[in-house]
Every structure is written in structure tokens, then in C-alpha cells.
mmCIF file of C-alpha atoms in Angstrom:
data_model
loop_
_atom_site.group_PDB
_atom_site.id
_atom_site.type_symbol
_atom_site.label_atom_id
_atom_site.label_comp_id
_atom_site.label_asym_id
_atom_site.label_seq_id
_atom_site.Cartn_x
_atom_site.Cartn_y
_atom_site.Cartn_z
ATOM 1 C CA GLN A 1 -1.328 10.860 16.627
ATOM 2 C CA VAL A 2 0.020 12.772 13.280
ATOM 3 C CA GLY A 3 -1.653 16.040 12.948
ATOM 4 C CA LEU A 4 -0.830 16.439 9.241
ATOM 5 C CA SER A 5 -3.243 15.802 6.728
ATOM 6 C CA SER A 6 -0.772 15.442 3.705
ATOM 7 C CA GLY A 7 2.473 14.355 3.348
ATOM 8 C CA ALA A 8 4.139 11.522 5.509
ATOM 9 C CA GLY A 9 3.685 10.971 9.078
ATOM 10 C CA ILE A 10 6.909 8.900 9.025
ATOM 11 C CA GLU A 11 9.346 8.428 6.241
ATOM 12 C CA LEU A 12 12.137 5.815 6.113
ATOM 13 C CA ALA A 13 15.067 7.008 3.714
ATOM 14 C CA GLY A 14 18.506 5.464 3.326
ATOM 15 C CA THR A 15 19.629 1.644 3.624
ATOM 16 C CA GLY A 16 18.398 -0.608 6.446
ATOM 17 C CA ALA A 17 15.856 1.794 7.851
ATOM 18 C CA GLY A 18 13.604 0.086 10.396
ATOM 19 C CA LEU A 19 10.354 0.772 12.085
ATOM 20 C CA ILE A 20 9.300 -1.536 14.949
ATOM 21 C CA GLY A 21 6.281 -1.621 17.552
ATOM 22 C CA LEU A 22 4.860 1.609 16.757
ATOM 23 C CA ARG A 23 1.041 2.545 16.579
ATOM 24 C CA VAL A 24 0.260 5.680 14.268
ATOM 25 C CA LEU A 25 -2.933 7.017 14.477
ATOM 26 C CA GLY A 26 -3.750 9.598 11.300
ATOM 27 C CA PRO A 27 -5.666 12.925 11.050
ATOM 28 C CA GLY A 28 -8.836 10.669 10.178
ATOM 29 C CA ALA A 29 -9.966 9.974 13.827
ATOM 30 C CA SER A 30 -9.339 11.743 17.336
ATOM 31 C CA SER A 31 -9.025 8.361 18.667
ATOM 32 C CA TRP A 32 -7.976 4.836 17.461
ATOM 33 C CA PRO A 33 -11.227 3.859 15.614
ATOM 34 C CA GLY A 34 -13.358 0.728 16.126
ATOM 35 C CA SER A 35 -15.489 0.990 13.159
ATOM 36 C CA PRO A 36 -15.549 3.035 9.830
ATOM 37 C CA SER A 37 -18.027 5.471 11.715
ATOM 38 C CA ASP A 38 -15.266 6.612 13.929
ATOM 39 C CA VAL A 39 -13.197 7.862 10.473
ATOM 40 C CA ASP A 40 -13.600 10.973 8.312
ATOM 41 C CA LEU A 41 -10.947 10.575 5.535
ATOM 42 C CA SER A 42 -12.596 13.116 3.347
ATOM 43 C CA THR A 43 -9.997 15.774 3.496
ATOM 44 C CA VAL A 44 -6.842 13.355 4.334
ATOM 45 C CA SER A 45 -3.949 12.511 1.715
ATOM 46 C CA LEU A 46 -1.427 11.688 4.400
ATOM 47 C CA ASP A 47 0.664 8.375 4.010
ATOM 48 C CA GLY A 48 0.954 7.075 7.648
ATOM 49 C CA VAL A 49 4.544 5.478 7.065
ATOM 50 C CA ARG A 50 6.105 5.913 3.687
ATOM 51 C CA ILE A 51 9.449 4.295 2.278
ATOM 52 C CA ALA A 52 10.825 6.764 0.281
ATOM 53 C CA SER A 53 11.888 6.668 -3.477
ATOM 54 C CA GLY A 54 15.896 5.280 -3.298
ATOM 55 C CA ALA A 55 15.325 3.677 -0.059
ATOM 56 C CA ALA A 56 16.676 0.092 0.109
ATOM 57 C CA ASP A 57 16.111 -2.985 2.529
ATOM 58 C CA ALA A 58 13.507 -1.059 4.701
ATOM 59 C CA MET A 59 12.236 -3.112 7.368
ATOM 60 C CA VAL A 60 8.566 -2.428 8.953
ATOM 61 C CA GLN A 61 7.559 -5.141 11.795
ATOM 62 C CA SER A 62 4.575 -5.014 14.313
ATOM 63 C CA VAL A 63 3.544 -1.534 13.102
ATOM 64 C CA GLU A 64 -0.191 -0.682 13.190
ATOM 65 C CA VAL A 65 -1.285 2.435 11.239
ATOM 66 C CA ALA A 66 -5.262 3.846 10.986
ATOM 67 C CA ALA A 67 -7.200 6.654 9.708
ATOM 68 C CA CYS A 68 -4.844 7.684 6.815
ATOM 69 C CA ALA A 69 -5.247 7.798 3.248
ATOM 70 C CA THR A 70 -2.319 5.397 2.815
ATOM 71 C CA ALA A 71 -1.404 3.394 5.913
ATOM 72 C CA LEU A 72 1.975 2.465 4.350
ATOM 73 C CA ALA A 73 3.484 3.775 0.970
ATOM 74 C CA VAL A 74 5.909 1.733 -0.508
ATOM 75 C CA GLU A 75 7.946 3.972 -3.128
ATOM 76 C CA GLY A 76 11.514 2.518 -2.273
ATOM 77 C CA GLY A 77 12.993 -0.654 -1.501
ATOM 78 C CA ALA A 78 11.262 -3.192 1.172
ATOM 79 C CA LYS A 79 12.681 -5.764 2.579
ATOM 80 C CA ALA A 80 10.091 -7.165 4.583
ATOM 81 C CA ILE A 81 6.583 -5.855 6.382
ATOM 82 C CA VAL A 82 5.942 -8.343 9.180
ATOM 83 C CA ALA A 83 3.126 -8.495 11.686
ATOM 84 C CA CYS A 84 1.493 -5.543 10.951
ATOM 85 C CA ALA A 85 -1.819 -4.011 10.949
ATOM 86 C CA PHE A 86 -3.290 -1.503 8.367
ATOM 87 C CA LEU A 87 -6.973 -0.485 9.228
ATOM 88 C CA TYR A 88 -9.573 2.101 8.505
ATOM 89 C CA SER A 89 -7.543 3.936 5.539
ATOM 90 C CA VAL A 90 -8.305 4.272 1.793
ATOM 91 C CA ARG A 91 -5.434 2.014 1.051
ATOM 92 C CA GLY A 92 -3.767 -0.079 3.485
ATOM 93 C CA ILE A 93 -0.479 -0.669 1.268
ATOM 94 C CA GLU A 94 0.059 1.119 -1.917
ATOM 95 C CA ILE A 95 3.168 -0.012 -3.904
ATOM 96 C CA ARG A 96 4.024 2.872 -6.011
ATOM 97 C CA SER A 97 6.574 4.088 -8.775
ATOM 98 C CA GLY A 98 9.964 3.751 -7.295
ATOM 99 C CA ALA A 99 9.360 0.160 -5.763
ATOM 100 C CA MET A 100 11.860 -2.187 -7.079
ATOM 101 C CA GLY A 101 12.779 -6.053 -6.944
ATOM 102 C CA ALA A 102 10.534 -8.146 -4.092
ATOM 103 C CA VAL A 103 7.968 -6.700 -1.794
ATOM 104 C CA PHE A 104 7.650 -9.385 1.183
ATOM 105 C CA VAL A 105 4.460 -9.224 3.475
ATOM 106 C CA THR A 106 3.915 -11.611 5.981
ATOM 107 C CA ARG A 107 1.438 -12.093 8.756
ATOM 108 C CA THR A 108 -0.321 -8.925 8.408
ATOM 109 C CA ARG A 109 -3.803 -7.830 8.640
ATOM 110 C CA PHE A 110 -6.026 -5.284 6.343
ATOM 111 C CA HIS A 111 -9.250 -4.216 7.800
ATOM 112 C CA ALA A 112 -11.853 -1.761 6.556
ATOM 113 C CA CYS A 113 -9.683 -0.103 3.769
ATOM 114 C CA THR A 114 -11.193 0.688 0.331
ATOM 115 C CA ARG A 115 -8.463 -1.299 -1.069
ATOM 116 C CA GLY A 116 -5.892 -3.486 1.421
ATOM 117 C CA ILE A 117 -3.112 -3.806 -1.180
ATOM 118 C CA ARG A 118 -3.046 -1.727 -4.501
ATOM 119 C CA THR A 119 -0.173 -1.643 -6.433
ATOM 120 C CA ASP A 120 0.548 1.291 -8.908
ATOM 121 C CA GLY A 121 0.930 0.463 -12.514
ATOM 122 C CA ALA A 122 4.155 2.632 -12.763
ATOM 123 C CA ALA A 123 5.506 0.543 -9.969
ATOM 124 C CA ALA A 124 8.515 -1.864 -11.624
ATOM 125 C CA PHE A 125 8.627 -4.221 -8.792
ATOM 126 C CA ASP A 126 8.750 -7.819 -10.298
ATOM 127 C CA LEU A 127 7.683 -9.730 -7.249
ATOM 128 C CA LEU A 128 4.898 -9.585 -4.498
ATOM 129 C CA THR A 129 4.739 -12.312 -1.969
ATOM 130 C CA LEU A 130 1.863 -12.540 0.783
ATOM 131 C CA ARG A 131 2.346 -15.241 3.422
ATOM 132 C CA GLY A 132 -0.554 -15.487 6.282
ATOM 133 C CA GLY A 133 -2.511 -12.697 7.463
ATOM 134 C CA THR A 134 -6.060 -11.623 6.733
ATOM 135 C CA MET A 135 -8.212 -9.098 4.307
ATOM 136 C CA SER A 136 -11.474 -8.063 5.855
ATOM 137 C CA ALA A 137 -14.167 -5.820 5.215
ATOM 138 C CA CYS A 138 -12.328 -3.868 2.493
ATOM 139 C CA GLY A 139 -13.562 -2.972 -0.885
ATOM 140 C CA HIS A 140 -11.121 -4.701 -2.583
ATOM 141 C CA GLY A 141 -8.508 -7.065 -0.680
ATOM 142 C CA LEU A 142 -6.222 -7.066 -3.599
ATOM 143 C CA ASP A 143 -6.183 -4.663 -6.160
ATOM 144 C CA LEU A 144 -3.404 -5.710 -8.611
ATOM 145 C CA VAL A 145 -3.117 -2.917 -11.364
ATOM 146 C CA ALA A 146 -1.523 -3.955 -14.696
ATOM 147 C CA PRO A 147 2.072 -3.347 -14.701
ATOM 148 C CA ALA A 148 3.072 -0.766 -17.291
ATOM 149 C CA SER A 149 6.081 -2.682 -18.478
ATOM 150 C CA PRO A 150 7.124 -6.510 -18.180
ATOM 151 C CA TRP A 151 5.359 -9.108 -16.370
ATOM 152 C CA ARG A 152 4.907 -9.434 -12.473
ATOM 153 C CA THR A 153 4.636 -12.622 -10.008
ATOM 154 C CA VAL A 154 2.173 -12.412 -7.193
ATOM 155 C CA GLU A 155 2.679 -15.108 -4.380
ATOM 156 C CA MET A 156 -0.147 -15.508 -1.877
ATOM 157 C CA SER A 157 -0.572 -18.259 0.450
ATOM 158 C CA ASP A 158 -2.293 -18.799 3.883
ATOM 159 C CA LEU A 159 -4.420 -15.824 3.474
ATOM 160 C CA GLU A 160 -7.884 -15.483 4.838
ATOM 161 C CA PHE A 161 -10.103 -13.151 2.883
ATOM 162 C CA SER A 162 -13.495 -12.349 4.474
ATOM 163 C CA GLN A 163 -16.321 -9.812 3.922
ATOM 164 C CA ASN A 164 -14.709 -7.974 1.234
ATOM 165 C CA LEU A 165 -17.280 -5.976 -0.925
ATOM 166 C CA GLU A 166 -16.173 -5.726 -4.514
ATOM 167 C CA ALA A 167 -13.605 -8.735 -4.996
ATOM 168 C CA ASP A 168 -11.176 -10.499 -2.573
ATOM 169 C CA ILE A 169 -8.538 -10.608 -5.358
ATOM 170 C CA GLN A 170 -8.707 -8.159 -8.744
ATOM 171 C CA ALA A 171 -5.530 -8.564 -11.350
ATOM 172 C CA GLY A 172 -5.069 -6.824 -14.298
ATOM 173 C CA ARG A 173 -2.923 -7.934 -17.532
ATOM 174 C CA ARG A 174 0.662 -9.048 -17.398
ATOM 175 C CA GLN A 175 0.554 -10.469 -14.081
ATOM 176 C CA SER A 176 1.080 -14.351 -12.768
ATOM 177 C CA LEU A 177 -0.595 -15.194 -9.611
ATOM 178 C CA ALA A 178 -0.592 -18.044 -7.302
ATOM 179 C CA LEU A 179 -2.848 -18.594 -4.684
ATOM 180 C CA ARG A 180 -2.469 -21.540 -2.235
ATOM 181 C CA GLY A 181 -3.717 -22.464 1.189
ATOM 182 C CA ALA A 182 -6.200 -19.846 1.069
ATOM 183 C CA HIS A 183 -9.734 -18.792 2.292
ATOM 184 C CA LEU A 184 -12.309 -16.870 0.338
ATOM 185 C CA ASP A 185 -15.523 -16.240 1.766
ATOM 186 C CA GLN A 186 -18.738 -15.625 0.139
ATOM 187 C CA SER A 187 -20.217 -12.668 2.494
ATOM 188 C CA GLY A 188 -20.491 -8.987 1.529
ATOM 189 C CA LYS A 189 -19.820 -9.567 -2.303
ATOM 190 C CA ARG A 190 -21.452 -6.968 -4.443
ATOM 191 C CA ASN A 191 -20.688 -8.493 -7.601
ATOM 192 C CA GLY A 192 -20.930 -12.260 -7.018
ATOM 193 C CA ALA A 193 -17.226 -13.124 -7.258
ATOM 194 C CA ALA A 194 -14.018 -13.826 -5.341
ATOM 195 C CA VAL A 195 -11.372 -13.338 -7.875
ATOM 196 C CA GLU A 196 -11.744 -10.909 -10.931
ATOM 197 C CA LEU A 197 -9.188 -11.424 -13.541
ATOM 198 C CA THR A 198 -9.274 -8.611 -16.481
ATOM 199 C CA ALA A 199 -7.242 -8.320 -19.642
ATOM 200 C CA SER A 200 -8.723 -5.252 -21.077
ATOM 201 C CA GLY A 201 -9.148 -6.847 -24.419
ATOM 202 C CA SER A 202 -5.709 -8.200 -24.749
ATOM 203 C CA THR A 203 -5.791 -12.040 -24.551
ATOM 204 C CA VAL A 204 -1.936 -12.440 -25.179
ATOM 205 C CA GLN A 205 -1.342 -10.437 -21.817
ATOM 206 C CA ALA A 206 -4.285 -11.743 -19.591
ATOM 207 C CA PRO A 207 -3.369 -12.531 -16.320
ATOM 208 C CA ASN A 208 -2.471 -16.394 -15.316
ATOM 209 C CA LEU A 209 -3.727 -17.985 -12.203
ATOM 210 C CA ILE A 210 -2.806 -20.840 -10.356
ATOM 211 C CA VAL A 211 -5.177 -22.108 -7.355
ATOM 212 C CA GLU A 212 -3.805 -25.115 -4.733
ATOM 213 C CA ASN A 213 -5.561 -26.275 -1.680
ATOM 214 C CA THR A 214 -7.727 -23.326 -1.416
ATOM 215 C CA SER A 215 -11.302 -23.093 -0.097
ATOM 216 C CA ALA A 216 -13.672 -20.649 -1.751
ATOM 217 C CA GLU A 217 -17.156 -20.564 -1.078
ATOM 218 C CA ASN A 218 -18.102 -18.236 -3.552
ATOM 219 C CA THR A 219 -16.554 -20.026 -6.531
ATOM 220 C CA GLU A 220 -17.202 -17.925 -9.154
ATOM 221 C CA VAL A 221 -14.311 -15.998 -11.361
ATOM 222 C CA VAL A 222 -15.356 -13.501 -13.889
ATOM 223 C CA SER A 223 -14.084 -11.458 -16.366
ATOM 224 C CA VAL A 224 -11.221 -14.311 -17.568
ATOM 225 C CA GLN A 225 -9.743 -14.320 -20.973
ATOM 226 C CA LEU A 226 -7.813 -17.509 -21.950
ATOM 227 C CA SER A 227 -5.031 -17.472 -24.204
ATOM 228 C CA GLY A 228 -2.330 -19.573 -25.429
ATOM 229 C CA GLY A 229 -4.395 -21.505 -28.034
ATOM 230 C CA THR A 230 -7.158 -22.313 -25.658
ATOM 231 C CA ASN A 231 -10.025 -23.955 -27.846
ATOM 232 C CA LEU A 232 -13.314 -23.197 -26.297
ATOM 233 C CA ASN A 233 -15.252 -24.643 -29.453
ATOM 234 C CA LEU A 234 -16.491 -27.799 -27.735
ATOM 235 C CA LEU A 235 -17.873 -25.926 -24.817
ATOM 236 C CA ALA A 236 -21.297 -24.696 -24.315
ATOM 237 C CA SER A 237 -22.592 -21.702 -22.090
ATOM 238 C CA GLY A 238 -23.065 -22.925 -18.583
ATOM 239 C CA ASP A 239 -19.985 -25.630 -18.642
ATOM 240 C CA LEU A 240 -17.632 -25.527 -16.079
ATOM 241 C CA ILE A 241 -13.735 -25.099 -16.577
ATOM 242 C CA VAL A 242 -11.980 -26.291 -13.483
ATOM 243 C CA LEU A 243 -9.097 -23.997 -12.664
ATOM 244 C CA ALA A 244 -7.515 -26.308 -9.872
ATOM 245 C CA THR A 245 -8.103 -29.740 -7.820
ATOM 246 C CA ASP A 246 -6.858 -30.861 -4.495
ATOM 247 C CA PRO A 247 -5.536 -34.652 -4.118
ATOM 248 C CA ASP A 248 -8.925 -35.320 -2.724
ATOM 249 C CA ASP A 249 -10.588 -34.578 -6.092
ATOM 250 C CA VAL A 250 -12.743 -31.593 -4.684
ATOM 251 C CA ASP A 251 -12.731 -28.921 -7.214
ATOM 252 C CA ASP A 252 -11.686 -25.763 -5.075
ATOM 253 C CA LEU A 253 -12.044 -22.734 -7.860
ATOM 254 C CA TRP A 254 -13.951 -22.637 -10.927
ATOM 255 C CA THR A 255 -15.922 -20.386 -13.487
ATOM 256 C CA ARG A 256 -18.886 -20.699 -15.826
ATOM 257 C CA LEU A 257 -18.984 -19.738 -19.314
ATOM 258 C CA LYS A 258 -21.664 -17.041 -19.776
#
């Protein structure tokens, strides 16, 4: 257990640093938590594991982190995050200023975090790839804050989203998202939407979304701004806009005009 309430429990620096097969318990719990009631994060600002600014090709594999403000903070170059679990923390992963290039996350579980993954607007990385894994009982599964400068690509496949309270995915402007082979449930949603795309009033920079082979029990996408010459003059309130279809011709994800 890490006794510090702030700073970083473990920091990866330099080139090629790695962390494999470790369990990190932050100061928010006295023993490994089994429910949110076992955790108190009111005075905790600790990063359980931090990839330091200037680091390159850091690798985190089969690591479990719980009861921290941020379970894994990425401030440098991350080669891969594989088969990890980030639990009962304010943020599972936070990608911050200093992160560059591509961030690859696979077969990783996020549970009972206010944000499963949060991207800082100051982070200059250009690609986030998520393959396999689950995001459950979080406020937001993915909180993709708009980057401050050029566009970012987020590739997501084979993900299970369940019981997330606010939204499974929320994405700000200047981001292109692809969601493939995923499942989004309807339980727990306070606002009734699984996916929220927000453009902050700027349609030319509105986020893009491609959805393929995805099952969405709650099928409403809200706060979408369409750009690129889209003509809505012929549509009436209550009409559907189909965002994706499968070969079986079953519509997977759509939105309503309000």
C-alpha cells in the first residue's frame, strides 16, 4: 500500500521502463476495496502509477491500481498498457500534457471511477487505441476532452460498457472516433444517452463518429452538431438519422431530431 496522499506511488522514467504484475493500493482505502463504500478519496490526490514527462516507450502490463485520485497518469510516451485493472479511483487513466504520439490500451478493465479514461485538452498525443476490456459503473467511461490544437483520432473496438452513469463516451471537438464491435448498455444512464458528441458551438470542428457492428441498448446520441454541408431542411422533428448499419441491415446507432 502507498501511504502518500499526493505525488506518485510509482513513477516510470527514461526509455523503455516497464511495470509488470503489481498491485498498487492507494491511500483511499485500508484494504483492497470491493465496493465504493470501502473508499474515501476526499483528501487524496495521488497518482498510483505515473509515466513521467519525457519518458519514452513505457510499458504497463497486468497491473492493478485502486483507491487513488488517478490510477495511471500518462505524462510521457506510453508504448502499451496491457491487461490492467484500474478501480475505485477518481480517474482510471488520465492522459496529460506531455503525452505524445500514440497511446495503446488493450484488455484493460475500468470499474467504479468517476472517469474511466480522461484526456487532458493540453495533451498533444494524436492517437488513442482501445482494444478489448470493460468500463463499468463509472461516471463517464471515456471523457475525451477536446484537444487544444490539431485533430486527434480515437479507435475503439471490442469494448463492453455497462452501468456508466453519465455517458459511456463523451467527446469534444476536433476528434475523430471509430467505435467497432462494442456493446453499450442502457442501465444507470442519468441523461439517457450512451454517446455524447459536443462541439461547443463550432460545427466545423464538431467531432466525427463512425460506428460499426456495435450493439447499443440505449441508442440515442445527443448534442450532435453536423457539419460539412449537411442539409437538414427536409427533415422534421422526430425523424431519425442513421449513423451506421450492419450487413444484416439492422440499425445499430441513431439519433433523433429534437
